[in-house]
């Protein structure tokens, strides 16, 4: 079984950009989203994947990722996914031994900036960067 332990936070300001490394522009869309799970297609960085994630709120979820052909993903995004599509640029930011993913949203979600951290254990301690705001892990 694949699991994901992830915490999400709003971002207070742009000071994280000083530490930002790699970035990739992503497009994603949901094929199915319901009470049990969500199924989404994501493309970015010349790759694509199909992602299935349990819909439980909180920091622990079942998650499965499968690579798919980029052309198939682009076709699914164009013709099969619910609207609006999610467009964002993801930045990787190293801080105190962890890699944060900072997503800067565009399109219908422009102005939203969210930082995520994946953890090994549910109650794992981690250093909170100064730019980290309110936790939204339990906010759908």
PDB file of C-alpha atoms in Angstrom, residues 3 7 12 18-20 25 35 43-44 47-48 66 71 74 78 84 89 92 94-95 100 102 104 115 131 135:
ATOM      1  CA  UNK A   3       0.815   6.193   1.668  1.00  0.00           C
ATOM      2  CA  UNK A   7       1.115  18.781   5.743  1.00  0.00           C
ATOM      3  CA  UNK A  12       2.980  34.523   4.417  1.00  0.00           C
ATOM      4  CA  UNK A  18      15.557  33.345  -1.799  1.00  0.00           C
ATOM      5  CA  UNK A  19      15.927  29.631  -1.020  1.00  0.00           C
ATOM      6  CA  UNK A  20      14.013  28.279  -4.022  1.00  0.00           C
ATOM      7  CA  UNK A  25       5.122  24.413 -14.362  1.00  0.00           C
ATOM      8  CA  UNK A  35     -16.219  10.929  -1.376  1.00  0.00           C
ATOM      9  CA  UNK A  43       1.637  17.088 -16.713  1.00  0.00           C
ATOM     10  CA  UNK A  44       4.784  19.092 -16.206  1.00  0.00           C
ATOM     11  CA  UNK A  47       6.392  14.053 -17.939  1.00  0.00           C
ATOM     12  CA  UNK A  48       2.880  13.032 -17.012  1.00  0.00           C
ATOM     13  CA  UNK A  66       1.546   5.966 -12.380  1.00  0.00           C
ATOM     14  CA  UNK A  71       0.398  12.975 -25.227  1.00  0.00           C
ATOM     15  CA  UNK A  74      -2.537  16.363 -22.612  1.00  0.00           C
ATOM     16  CA  UNK A  78      -8.142  18.870 -22.860  1.00  0.00           C
ATOM     17  CA  UNK A  84     -11.334  24.564 -14.337  1.00  0.00           C
ATOM     18  CA  UNK A  89       4.359  26.563 -10.747  1.00  0.00           C
ATOM     19  CA  UNK A  92      11.419  23.097  -4.374  1.00  0.00           C
ATOM     20  CA  UNK A  94      15.285  23.121   1.038  1.00  0.00           C
ATOM     21  CA  UNK A  95      14.938  24.043   4.696  1.00  0.00           C
ATOM     22  CA  UNK A 100       9.237  21.917   0.774  1.00  0.00           C
ATOM     23  CA  UNK A 102       5.763  25.693  -2.766  1.00  0.00           C
ATOM     24  CA  UNK A 104       2.146  29.317  -6.834  1.00  0.00           C
ATOM     25  CA  UNK A 115       3.659  25.079   0.900  1.00  0.00           C
ATOM     26  CA  UNK A 131       7.564  32.374   5.652  1.00  0.00           C
ATOM     27  CA  UNK A 135      -1.800  25.132   8.439  1.00  0.00           C
TER      28      UNK A 135
END
